[in-house]
XYZ file of C-alpha atoms in Angstrom:
778
model
C 84.013 101.857 86.283
C 82.080 104.236 83.956
C 80.333 105.851 87.222
C 83.917 105.944 88.844
C 85.359 107.615 85.572
C 82.461 110.166 85.654
C 82.688 110.986 89.304
C 86.486 111.315 89.264
C 86.990 112.952 85.681
C 89.664 110.201 85.195
C 89.947 108.247 81.900
C 88.178 104.908 81.872
C 91.230 102.850 81.086
C 93.024 104.534 84.059
C 90.186 103.778 86.493
C 90.371 100.151 85.263
C 94.123 100.038 86.046
C 93.938 101.540 89.459
C 90.964 99.068 90.394
C 93.124 96.130 89.387
C 96.076 97.495 91.147
C 94.107 97.954 94.318
C 92.674 94.572 93.944
C 96.156 93.249 93.704
C 97.012 95.010 97.239
C 99.321 97.586 95.746
C 99.798 100.717 97.877
C 99.476 104.249 96.619
C 103.076 105.129 96.912
C 104.120 102.191 95.060
C 101.775 102.790 92.127
C 102.730 106.481 91.912
C 106.395 105.717 91.837
C 106.678 102.309 90.041
C 103.520 102.018 87.994
C 103.391 105.465 86.365
C 102.581 104.198 82.782
C 99.477 102.304 84.308
C 98.035 105.277 86.197
C 98.865 107.799 83.414
C 101.525 109.756 85.760
C 98.849 110.696 88.176
C 99.977 112.046 91.608
C 99.150 110.542 94.925
C 96.398 112.792 95.862
C 94.559 111.924 92.439
C 95.239 108.237 93.114
C 93.630 108.488 96.469
C 90.733 110.434 95.430
C 90.060 107.557 92.735
C 90.483 104.973 95.584
C 88.277 106.725 97.909
C 85.542 107.028 95.322
C 85.834 103.312 94.291
C 85.539 102.315 98.086
C 82.578 104.442 98.325
C 80.883 102.862 95.267
C 81.830 99.353 96.550
C 80.297 100.228 99.849
C 76.939 101.567 98.059
C 76.770 98.368 95.968
C 77.190 96.186 99.077
C 74.468 98.033 100.994
C 72.115 97.864 97.928
C 72.518 94.161 97.752
C 72.019 93.738 101.360
C 68.659 95.912 101.374
C 67.416 93.869 98.338
C 68.105 90.549 100.181
C 66.282 92.024 103.307
C 63.341 93.160 101.421
C 63.117 89.763 99.480
C 63.038 88.087 102.943
C 60.469 90.160 104.162
C 58.265 89.592 100.842
C 57.903 93.123 99.816
C 60.438 93.136 96.861
C 59.071 93.915 93.444
C 60.819 94.099 90.116
C 60.143 97.638 90.000
C 61.326 98.321 93.677
C 64.409 96.402 92.901
C 65.141 98.260 89.762
C 64.763 101.606 91.760
C 67.097 100.454 94.254
C 69.763 99.449 91.703
C 69.214 102.817 89.896
C 70.434 104.687 92.815
C 73.753 106.558 92.508
C 74.238 107.702 95.998
C 73.487 106.643 99.648
C 70.969 109.463 99.903
C 68.998 108.275 97.110
C 69.109 104.616 98.361
C 67.815 105.895 101.729
C 64.994 107.698 100.064
C 63.815 104.613 98.261
C 64.310 102.272 101.290
C 63.163 104.281 104.022
C 59.341 103.550 103.721
C 60.090 99.805 103.874
C 62.599 99.831 106.953
C 61.495 97.604 109.712
C 60.493 99.593 112.722
C 59.554 102.784 110.853
C 55.947 103.877 110.798
C 53.705 102.274 107.864
C 53.730 105.192 105.316
C 50.551 106.500 103.990
C 51.039 104.803 100.598
C 51.842 101.419 102.353
C 48.642 101.600 104.405
C 46.709 102.349 101.323
C 48.382 99.568 99.512
C 47.543 97.245 102.377
C 43.917 98.119 101.799
C 44.185 96.968 98.415
C 44.015 100.361 96.634
C 47.253 99.639 94.401
C 45.111 98.370 91.520
C 42.823 101.345 91.644
C 46.066 103.561 91.424
C 47.294 101.532 88.473
C 43.825 102.023 86.657
C 43.877 105.578 87.299
C 47.022 105.765 85.205
C 46.609 103.208 82.589
C 42.576 103.369 82.041
C 41.072 105.885 83.938
C 37.705 105.613 81.869
C 37.197 102.329 83.532
C 37.797 103.589 87.198
C 34.913 104.087 89.527
C 36.080 104.963 92.676
C 32.640 104.428 94.347
C 33.192 100.498 93.652
C 35.981 100.587 96.062
C 33.943 101.762 99.153
C 33.629 99.182 101.981
C 31.533 100.746 104.754
C 32.840 100.169 108.344
C 36.452 99.800 106.821
C 38.675 102.512 107.777
C 40.111 104.176 104.873
C 37.532 102.720 102.502
C 34.308 104.010 104.112
C 33.840 106.891 101.849
C 34.793 108.123 98.201
C 36.857 110.872 99.619
C 38.802 108.171 101.757
C 39.258 105.918 98.686
C 40.448 108.945 96.733
C 42.890 109.972 99.434
C 44.257 106.244 99.542
C 44.864 106.281 95.691
C 46.503 109.924 95.960
C 48.932 108.617 98.556
C 49.979 105.569 96.459
C 50.392 107.868 93.268
C 52.358 110.516 95.338
C 54.664 107.613 96.547
C 55.098 106.439 92.926
C 55.864 109.758 91.809
C 58.466 110.417 94.571
C 60.439 107.040 93.791
C 60.260 107.447 90.049
C 64.025 107.754 88.565
C 62.892 109.819 85.704
C 60.875 112.157 87.725
C 63.596 112.556 90.163
C 66.152 113.411 87.471
C 63.703 116.047 85.883
C 63.042 117.751 89.198
C 66.940 117.729 89.683
C 67.457 119.341 86.171
C 64.823 122.025 87.040
C 66.645 122.838 90.334
C 70.084 123.098 88.386
C 68.469 125.772 86.398
C 67.092 127.652 89.293
C 68.682 129.695 92.033
C 68.602 127.528 95.031
C 69.838 129.001 98.230
C 70.788 127.838 101.771
C 69.816 129.931 104.577
C 70.829 130.149 108.214
C 69.244 132.142 111.190
C 69.615 132.134 114.942
C 67.594 129.511 116.491
C 64.674 130.143 118.823
C 66.386 127.764 121.403
C 69.627 129.747 121.343
C 67.980 133.165 121.691
C 66.018 131.754 124.723
C 69.144 130.468 126.201
C 70.920 133.948 125.335
C 68.172 135.717 127.217
C 68.675 133.413 130.215
C 72.286 134.111 129.888
C 73.792 130.773 130.138
C 77.485 131.524 130.108
C 78.661 128.181 128.731
C 76.427 128.771 125.597
C 77.176 132.643 125.131
C 80.698 132.101 124.033
C 79.790 129.836 121.357
C 76.766 131.922 120.590
C 78.856 134.870 119.488
C 81.271 132.741 117.343
C 78.302 132.340 114.748
C 77.120 136.015 114.491
C 78.085 135.877 110.679
C 75.453 133.318 110.106
C 72.708 134.719 112.194
C 71.036 136.256 108.904
C 72.887 134.346 106.068
C 71.661 133.360 102.706
C 73.862 132.218 99.846
C 73.447 130.305 96.463
C 74.275 126.621 96.889
C 76.686 126.931 93.837
C 78.698 129.664 95.415
C 78.953 128.769 99.116
C 82.243 128.173 100.533
C 83.350 125.017 102.238
C 84.286 126.717 105.404
C 80.759 128.386 105.314
C 79.100 125.011 104.973
C 81.026 123.383 107.796
C 80.440 126.566 110.107
C 76.675 126.354 109.382
C 76.700 122.513 110.133
C 78.460 123.184 113.404
C 76.287 125.947 114.327
C 73.246 123.692 113.573
C 74.488 120.619 115.644
C 75.019 123.088 118.584
C 71.618 124.172 118.225
C 72.376 127.812 117.700
C 71.393 127.985 113.999
C 68.315 127.001 112.176
C 69.092 125.957 108.556
C 66.895 125.548 105.464
C 67.225 125.141 101.912
C 65.043 127.405 99.569
C 63.628 125.983 96.358
C 61.780 128.646 94.259
C 58.237 128.192 93.609
C 58.825 128.069 89.970
C 60.218 124.786 90.372
C 57.040 123.456 91.877
C 55.024 125.143 88.975
C 57.275 123.606 86.279
C 57.342 120.316 87.902
C 53.554 120.069 88.484
C 53.027 121.182 84.759
C 55.406 118.618 83.470
C 53.954 115.759 85.612
C 50.294 116.291 84.501
C 51.182 116.979 80.745
C 53.945 114.426 80.308
C 55.279 111.680 82.736
C 52.018 111.170 85.031
C 49.459 111.976 82.151
C 46.803 109.062 82.136
C 46.996 106.890 78.916
C 43.361 107.393 78.136
C 40.493 110.088 78.840
C 40.027 110.986 82.520
C 37.190 112.874 83.914
C 37.843 116.108 85.723
C 37.511 114.734 89.109
C 40.248 112.172 88.380
C 42.562 114.903 86.863
C 42.184 116.782 89.943
C 43.204 113.681 92.160
C 46.384 113.379 89.951
C 47.131 117.081 90.440
C 46.729 116.766 94.114
C 49.074 113.592 94.201
C 51.620 115.599 92.097
C 51.420 118.550 94.513
C 51.410 116.309 97.771
C 54.419 114.343 96.392
C 56.549 117.322 95.826
C 55.627 119.098 99.002
C 55.704 116.027 101.373
C 58.298 113.711 99.758
C 60.493 115.404 96.984
C 61.064 118.661 98.672
C 62.525 116.918 101.914
C 64.491 114.784 99.594
C 66.003 117.518 97.750
C 66.801 119.302 100.775
C 68.683 116.391 102.221
C 70.419 115.924 99.017
C 71.660 119.481 98.749
C 72.696 119.388 102.373
C 74.481 116.032 101.987
C 76.163 117.174 98.651
C 77.315 120.421 100.213
C 78.810 118.674 103.225
C 80.416 116.075 101.254
C 82.192 118.779 98.987
C 83.207 120.773 102.047
C 84.559 117.762 104.001
C 86.442 116.655 100.935
C 87.979 120.174 100.468
C 88.857 120.316 104.175
C 90.404 116.858 104.438
C 92.271 117.759 101.109
C 93.645 120.979 102.636
C 94.492 119.184 105.780
C 96.366 116.556 103.685
C 98.236 119.275 101.768
C 99.334 121.067 104.910
C 100.489 117.634 106.601
C 102.581 116.802 103.342
C 104.191 120.352 103.407
C 105.217 120.280 107.243
C 106.276 116.466 106.833
C 108.588 117.524 103.787
C 110.400 120.481 105.629
C 114.049 120.023 104.793
C 115.953 118.605 108.050
C 118.704 120.886 109.727
C 121.527 118.396 109.763
C 125.012 118.391 110.920
C 124.507 120.710 114.039
C 124.087 120.422 117.853
C 120.577 121.859 118.756
C 118.986 122.910 121.940
C 115.204 122.282 122.032
C 113.161 124.796 124.577
C 109.699 124.055 125.943
C 108.955 127.427 127.365
C 107.162 127.856 130.540
C 106.437 130.350 133.408
C 105.948 128.783 136.880
C 107.389 125.428 135.927
C 110.437 126.842 134.075
C 111.706 126.331 130.580
C 112.411 122.847 129.865
C 115.642 122.168 127.640
C 117.251 119.562 125.761
C 120.556 119.482 124.024
C 120.778 117.059 120.871
C 123.695 115.852 119.339
C 124.169 115.998 115.458
C 122.476 112.459 115.297
C 119.543 113.563 117.468
C 120.994 111.742 120.645
C 120.144 113.317 124.079
C 123.236 115.060 125.384
C 121.883 116.919 128.413
C 118.341 117.957 129.845
C 117.580 120.653 132.338
C 115.058 123.027 133.533
C 115.883 126.810 133.545
C 113.815 129.511 135.373
C 113.950 132.495 132.881
C 110.849 134.268 133.928
C 108.941 135.284 137.129
C 112.270 135.546 139.039
C 114.702 138.114 140.419
C 117.397 139.582 138.412
C 120.228 137.679 140.190
C 118.282 134.440 139.435
C 117.796 135.180 135.875
C 121.519 136.150 135.518
C 122.426 132.923 137.106
C 120.202 130.826 134.663
C 121.596 132.971 131.881
C 125.322 132.064 132.739
C 124.104 128.371 133.133
C 122.873 128.554 129.431
C 125.997 129.822 128.276
C 127.934 127.148 129.920
C 125.841 124.641 128.288
C 125.977 126.093 124.897
C 129.788 126.502 124.960
C 130.111 122.895 126.471
C 128.300 121.349 123.629
C 129.351 123.838 120.879
C 125.497 124.409 120.324
C 124.732 127.451 118.073
C 121.022 126.619 117.082
C 118.267 126.989 119.728
C 114.599 125.694 119.001
C 111.851 127.482 120.968
C 108.304 125.901 121.107
C 105.497 128.354 120.232
C 103.455 127.673 123.415
C 103.016 129.575 126.527
C 105.755 131.948 127.353
C 107.167 131.549 123.912
C 107.282 135.391 123.410
C 109.080 136.022 126.635
C 111.593 133.316 126.011
C 112.437 134.523 122.568
C 112.827 137.957 123.959
C 115.330 136.635 126.663
C 117.455 134.853 123.948
C 117.364 137.922 121.643
C 118.590 140.160 124.289
C 121.462 137.889 125.182
C 122.491 137.561 121.559
C 122.330 141.341 121.045
C 124.693 141.661 124.138
C 127.070 139.000 122.381
C 126.572 137.343 125.758
C 127.416 133.710 124.010
C 130.655 135.186 122.307
C 132.554 133.353 120.682
C 129.486 131.321 119.581
C 127.288 132.903 116.922
C 123.874 131.612 118.315
C 120.631 131.854 116.449
C 117.183 130.562 117.195
C 113.877 129.683 115.526
C 110.344 129.327 116.593
C 108.631 126.018 115.899
C 105.141 124.790 116.243
C 105.022 122.599 119.417
C 101.520 121.284 118.687
C 101.271 117.636 119.837
C 104.482 117.589 121.641
C 102.894 117.320 124.994
C 100.488 114.660 123.804
C 103.560 112.653 122.385
C 105.521 113.118 125.689
C 103.156 110.950 127.807
C 102.402 108.432 124.904
C 103.571 104.847 125.183
C 105.944 105.433 122.256
C 107.732 108.224 124.329
C 107.878 106.355 127.396
C 109.433 103.277 125.424
C 111.958 105.667 123.655
C 112.831 107.923 126.625
C 111.912 105.783 130.010
C 114.100 107.732 132.540
C 112.952 111.280 131.210
C 110.344 113.533 132.794
C 107.304 114.103 130.294
C 108.109 117.751 130.393
C 111.602 117.143 129.255
C 110.537 114.812 126.602
C 108.678 117.707 125.103
C 111.799 119.816 124.913
C 113.517 116.741 122.947
C 110.436 116.388 120.545
C 110.679 120.298 119.812
C 114.429 119.967 119.061
C 113.991 116.996 116.971
C 111.067 118.226 114.847
C 113.546 120.807 113.410
C 116.697 118.256 113.171
C 114.469 115.878 111.206
C 110.886 116.849 110.841
C 109.565 113.727 109.144
C 111.268 111.252 111.553
C 109.781 112.986 114.584
C 106.447 114.193 113.370
C 105.303 110.635 112.397
C 105.164 109.815 116.090
C 102.477 112.146 116.543
C 98.758 111.708 115.467
C 98.243 114.219 112.611
C 95.101 115.552 114.116
C 97.252 117.096 117.054
C 99.712 118.918 114.669
C 97.380 122.097 114.609
C 97.001 122.213 110.944
C 93.858 122.447 108.833
C 90.284 123.430 109.941
C 87.137 121.997 111.191
C 88.803 118.566 111.748
C 86.301 117.735 114.252
C 83.309 118.250 111.825
C 84.457 116.047 109.069
C 84.211 112.148 108.946
C 87.076 110.891 111.171
C 87.354 107.740 109.138
C 87.782 109.598 105.843
C 90.342 112.041 107.581
C 92.208 109.286 109.133
C 92.538 107.517 105.880
C 93.654 110.477 103.996
C 96.222 111.605 106.568
C 97.572 108.161 107.108
C 97.987 107.938 103.286
C 99.955 111.112 103.102
C 102.119 110.025 106.029
C 102.949 106.808 104.234
C 103.638 108.781 100.811
C 106.083 111.113 102.575
C 107.914 108.429 104.602
C 108.177 106.254 101.546
C 109.206 108.819 98.949
C 112.115 110.124 101.288
C 113.004 106.620 102.011
C 114.273 105.024 105.415
C 117.785 103.749 106.184
C 116.559 100.317 107.277
C 119.580 99.842 109.781
C 118.978 103.122 111.739
C 115.221 104.299 111.374
C 112.949 103.979 114.369
C 110.194 101.212 114.373
C 107.782 104.145 114.570
C 109.056 105.567 111.215
C 109.325 102.068 109.661
C 105.567 101.185 110.231
C 104.779 104.176 107.805
C 106.767 102.541 104.817
C 104.467 101.418 102.113
C 103.968 97.593 102.492
C 104.994 97.565 106.253
C 102.695 97.363 109.171
C 103.220 97.775 112.797
C 103.677 94.066 113.104
C 106.225 93.942 110.224
C 108.021 96.792 111.499
C 108.536 95.118 114.777
C 109.685 91.922 113.274
C 112.306 94.002 111.136
C 113.530 95.805 114.455
C 113.707 92.481 116.237
C 115.645 90.841 113.365
C 118.009 93.894 113.237
C 118.700 93.621 117.145
C 119.405 89.835 116.976
C 121.165 89.245 113.857
C 123.002 92.796 113.303
C 122.461 95.196 110.444
C 120.912 94.438 107.111
C 123.308 93.806 104.352
C 121.141 94.084 101.611
C 117.170 94.528 100.540
C 117.047 90.763 99.939
C 117.576 89.981 103.343
C 114.117 91.518 104.179
C 112.514 88.321 102.742
C 113.934 86.331 105.601
C 111.812 88.370 108.208
C 108.837 86.992 109.539
C 105.755 88.513 108.243
C 107.333 90.040 105.119
C 105.975 88.072 102.094
C 106.516 88.452 98.371
C 103.774 91.142 98.317
C 105.118 93.055 101.278
C 108.780 92.873 99.935
C 107.453 94.252 96.623
C 105.721 97.192 98.089
C 108.295 98.195 100.585
C 111.722 97.303 98.734
C 112.020 100.388 96.746
C 111.559 102.614 99.746
C 114.063 101.124 101.785
C 117.725 102.083 101.633
C 120.910 100.665 102.914
C 123.436 103.373 103.364
C 126.988 102.053 102.903
C 128.494 104.544 105.492
C 126.023 103.411 108.131
C 126.619 99.864 107.417
C 130.325 100.337 107.546
C 130.386 102.154 110.963
C 127.722 99.656 112.448
C 130.131 96.882 111.311
C 133.098 98.477 112.559
C 131.251 98.955 116.153
C 130.297 95.260 116.397
C 132.554 92.630 117.555
C 130.929 89.827 115.547
C 130.072 89.945 111.695
C 127.005 92.079 111.095
C 125.356 89.187 109.345
C 125.517 85.716 110.732
C 126.735 83.014 108.366
C 124.003 81.625 106.360
C 123.865 77.964 105.332
C 123.411 77.597 101.584
C 120.972 74.718 102.454
C 117.232 75.805 103.039
C 115.799 75.068 106.427
C 113.376 72.478 106.810
C 109.986 72.958 108.033
C 108.347 76.306 108.519
C 111.568 78.686 108.470
C 112.124 80.903 105.634
C 114.608 79.606 103.115
C 117.875 81.612 103.098
C 119.410 79.655 99.877
C 118.583 82.456 97.480
C 119.537 85.314 99.464
C 123.160 86.673 98.814
C 125.306 87.650 101.849
C 126.950 90.824 100.134
C 126.098 94.303 99.745
C 124.376 95.704 96.543
C 125.318 99.284 95.808
C 121.967 99.626 94.023
C 120.394 98.928 97.318
C 121.232 102.630 98.437
C 118.985 103.996 95.491
C 115.233 104.599 94.655
C 115.751 101.755 92.113
C 113.312 98.940 92.722
C 114.773 95.452 92.947
C 112.585 94.335 90.103
C 114.377 96.845 87.832
C 117.915 95.960 88.851
C 118.406 93.890 85.588
C 117.616 97.117 83.617
C 120.122 99.181 85.720
C 122.666 96.633 85.044
C 122.082 96.600 81.272
C 121.923 100.408 81.101
C 125.498 100.696 83.052
C 126.865 98.346 80.516
C 125.243 100.417 77.732
C 126.940 103.778 79.046
C 130.186 101.960 80.117
C 129.796 102.467 83.960
C 129.604 100.268 86.892
C 127.471 100.174 90.131
C 130.540 101.332 92.052
C 130.332 104.709 90.286
C 126.755 105.464 91.600
C 126.187 109.048 92.261
C 129.713 110.203 90.816
C 130.255 113.082 88.469
C 131.813 110.602 86.044
C 128.803 108.379 85.719
C 126.675 111.343 85.538
C 128.481 112.798 82.555
C 128.403 109.270 80.714
C 124.637 108.991 81.361
C 123.882 112.559 80.233
C 125.864 112.278 76.987
C 124.144 108.931 76.125
C 120.649 110.498 76.549
C 121.728 113.479 74.530
C 122.773 111.144 71.679
C 119.691 108.831 72.037
C 116.227 109.829 73.668
C 114.967 108.049 76.620
C 112.218 106.302 74.609
C 114.791 104.889 72.140
C 116.967 103.699 74.938
C 114.009 102.237 76.736
C 112.972 100.205 73.678
C 116.656 98.965 73.399
C 116.463 97.972 76.929
C 113.056 96.339 76.510
C 111.620 98.478 79.232
C 109.291 101.458 79.848
C 110.602 105.151 79.447
C 109.194 105.630 83.118
C 111.175 102.828 84.426
C 114.383 104.005 82.690
C 113.943 107.494 83.719
C 113.677 106.175 87.367
C 116.813 104.008 86.941
C 118.697 107.106 85.556
C 117.692 109.059 88.634
C 118.763 106.290 90.943
C 122.049 106.101 89.226
C 122.857 109.691 89.021
C 121.596 111.076 92.232
C 124.479 111.653 94.957
C 124.912 109.237 97.658
C 122.498 110.164 100.670
C 120.300 112.151 98.168
C 117.313 113.555 99.995
C 114.078 114.790 98.164
C 113.651 117.250 101.050
C 116.766 119.169 100.123
C 114.636 120.964 97.577
C 112.170 122.298 100.333
C 112.747 125.182 102.893
C 114.289 124.513 106.319
C 113.293 126.210 109.772
C 114.389 129.943 109.750
C 116.859 130.841 112.360
C 117.138 134.584 113.448
C 118.908 136.545 116.052
C 116.343 139.468 116.963
C 112.671 140.117 117.217
C 110.112 142.667 116.031
C 106.907 143.565 117.740
C 103.421 143.951 116.484
C 103.589 147.726 117.305
C 106.463 148.207 114.989
C 104.103 147.167 111.946
C 102.962 149.855 109.565
C 100.338 149.583 106.747
C 102.183 149.075 103.320
C 105.364 147.616 105.029
C 106.684 144.701 102.822
C 108.016 141.555 104.780
C 108.999 138.014 104.250
C 107.640 135.278 106.304
C 106.711 131.588 106.482
C 103.296 129.957 106.174
C 102.136 128.625 109.431
C 98.877 126.938 108.455
C 96.585 127.114 105.572
C 92.814 126.979 106.053
C 89.857 127.002 103.721
C 89.623 130.836 103.856
C 93.246 131.782 103.611
C 96.621 131.205 104.925
C 98.273 132.290 108.201
C 101.829 133.687 107.942
C 104.656 133.817 110.548
C 106.143 137.236 109.982
C 108.147 137.153 113.234
C 106.174 139.354 115.501
C 104.716 136.650 117.784
C 101.329 136.516 115.965
C 100.507 135.213 112.647
C 98.989 137.401 109.903
C 96.203 136.121 107.557
C 96.440 136.438 103.808
C 92.806 135.966 102.707
C 92.156 133.445 100.033
C 90.986 136.488 97.737
C 94.596 137.667 97.800
C 96.157 134.342 96.806
C 95.571 134.750 93.199
C 97.095 132.402 90.396
C 99.259 135.101 88.991
C 101.040 135.393 92.357
C 102.000 131.640 92.518
C 104.728 130.075 90.938
C 103.726 127.985 87.415
C 104.498 124.769 89.567
C 102.004 125.709 92.184
C 99.023 126.849 90.117
C 97.412 123.401 90.425
C 94.936 123.145 93.368
C 96.860 120.021 95.020
C 99.913 122.317 95.324
C 98.449 125.476 96.831
C 100.244 127.554 99.466
C 101.204 125.308 102.352
C 102.858 125.286 105.837
C 106.600 126.031 105.587
C 106.648 128.103 102.230
C 108.357 131.347 102.401
C 106.427 134.254 100.957
C 106.677 137.914 100.429
C 103.888 139.955 102.101
C 102.426 143.327 102.411
C 100.638 144.656 105.485
C 97.222 145.717 104.703
C 95.836 146.230 108.299
C 96.971 145.816 111.820
C 94.304 145.709 114.671
C 96.405 145.570 117.864
C 93.065 145.491 120.063
C 91.936 142.150 118.547
C 95.457 140.998 117.813
C 94.603 140.785 113.948
C 97.210 141.260 111.147
C 95.945 141.342 107.316
C 98.351 140.643 104.654
C 98.497 140.730 100.942
C 100.426 137.971 99.120
C 103.204 139.612 96.674
C 104.829 136.400 95.727
C 106.134 133.047 96.849
C 109.961 132.776 97.425
C 111.472 130.048 95.610
């Protein structure tokens, strides 16, 4: 707990609570919403950071224990070695101590010397050098012991190994490094130069990408995460050679300290023995400690860069998942294309497929294009569709121009048609996935892409959870970071977003349901099957009747599942038989789940974010303010609650109700939020427009508004409506330009945010636009 607290900078009592909650199999969304007081109101990112560090420490502890058992079995474990292993605070340190004892590795110089029995001589050199006579260890004819020089070399090797493994020595050398200017240097490798000379085409493209790092030097304290990942990639492609430079002063100071302090003999030593110790110290530094320091710095820089890259990816994912849905209108999704035409899909207000088609808007004669335009108008008028969503892939710009021209000519009159461009990343991969085949079995994969493009504007969360986050085209260097850590973080963000938005259990897809905290793919399937066989759920309690949903699963998911009374009413009306089958009050015998304690009626609290464990608090609070559950979300109840809170503080009311202020605040939110409340309504929606601007129209100094497309480690790409995103370099994203609520690192600029920018530079040849951030539009 102490180490975890130091690593994460989180109070010790909070770390203890998080560990306890994790051991009890609580999910992060559940902790963040329903256990706020135990985790000191931390956000999901911070809790996940503690979780990842805790899992890393557990993994290190298991590895250490496994190594100790292995070494004990091999008969090489000593008390000193065990202490050294248990003192390790990172996997890197553990490998450094363990590597000489690994099976299959070459016998180190020190172990060869120990095998000759020279360990006793090395101990005598430090403890009682006045008694040590190296000549007495000579054994003529024995390799390594035949001369005084060989004996001295063996003793040096043992001492060098002892110095390199000593925790106090390693701590001191790290302290020296912290006070010095350690740099990382990259240069073009000899292999890459040779291949470039031979003009290997497949390498030349990659070769040019790394020109910034052909002669690059930077202090390890100041190097940026994206630079670290770029250098690592260049090295793995054998284009770059990388080394860590430790100043000579570190070696000098280290040698002096070792000889005069830590590795100073306990009694008087002759000159030749002092020289032997000095040689051992210098050899230890050059041969063992320097490589260890290099590995440590590279590992530390890589871990920090990966962590930042994953955090950036997670922030971007959260932002695009929480983009506000465009509800209440018919939408046409368009997957643009040249030769194979533009695939279109018209979707109803509830995302049902009304019509699919392929229109050939490009690479055809005027008459054909006119005919296709007439067909387009007929479809839009027939379905009263005024919103068009165009994917940003091939032929996007030409398709946008086609629609813009028709809109300018009032071709769709009397309809007021507008369009938006959306990121289609992952739509093609999803269109051939088993989920898409199951959902749209009759449709051609290309038409499924058009459906996906339209739906990701109608309800971004419900559609994007069907696609692996790695395919959404957000973040940077995703292939250079730990795939396991990236997947865990992104899965956590998806679960958090789905849970906090909430799902209507009677209409949500099985795919969406499996991302709710506490539910898995198997449990989601069981819930969907139960729903198909027995009709809609009447209340949250019925979830307990579903196979696989035990007390723990129910506790974790219940607060994130909603029962919308309108949905329930319409589903009941469309069914010939009652929605819920008659439940016998007697519990089933045998394995089946008991239905005795499950009420068959609708509970209005089930449509709120209030957890069933707090229903008694909600009922007591309603009695206190003179309201009832039938008034949930009404202006009357809201007025009663506000006047009661004004008259008496939340803390005093919580004390009266024998609950925590955090729980009471959640109860108040649940009772006062309007029916169907969606947290995404506070976030921006897709921008619909009627005309286009080209890159040639841009001028330096022009002020524009745009929407952030993607955030990387070096800046943010902004769609300003000219067919190519402009870059705001991170040096231009300063704290004073961000709203106060976004000045924390975890809430920095993310995809979907509207910004006001100024054009700094336009490079039409390279297709690059440089922007300056003026402000974030609220």
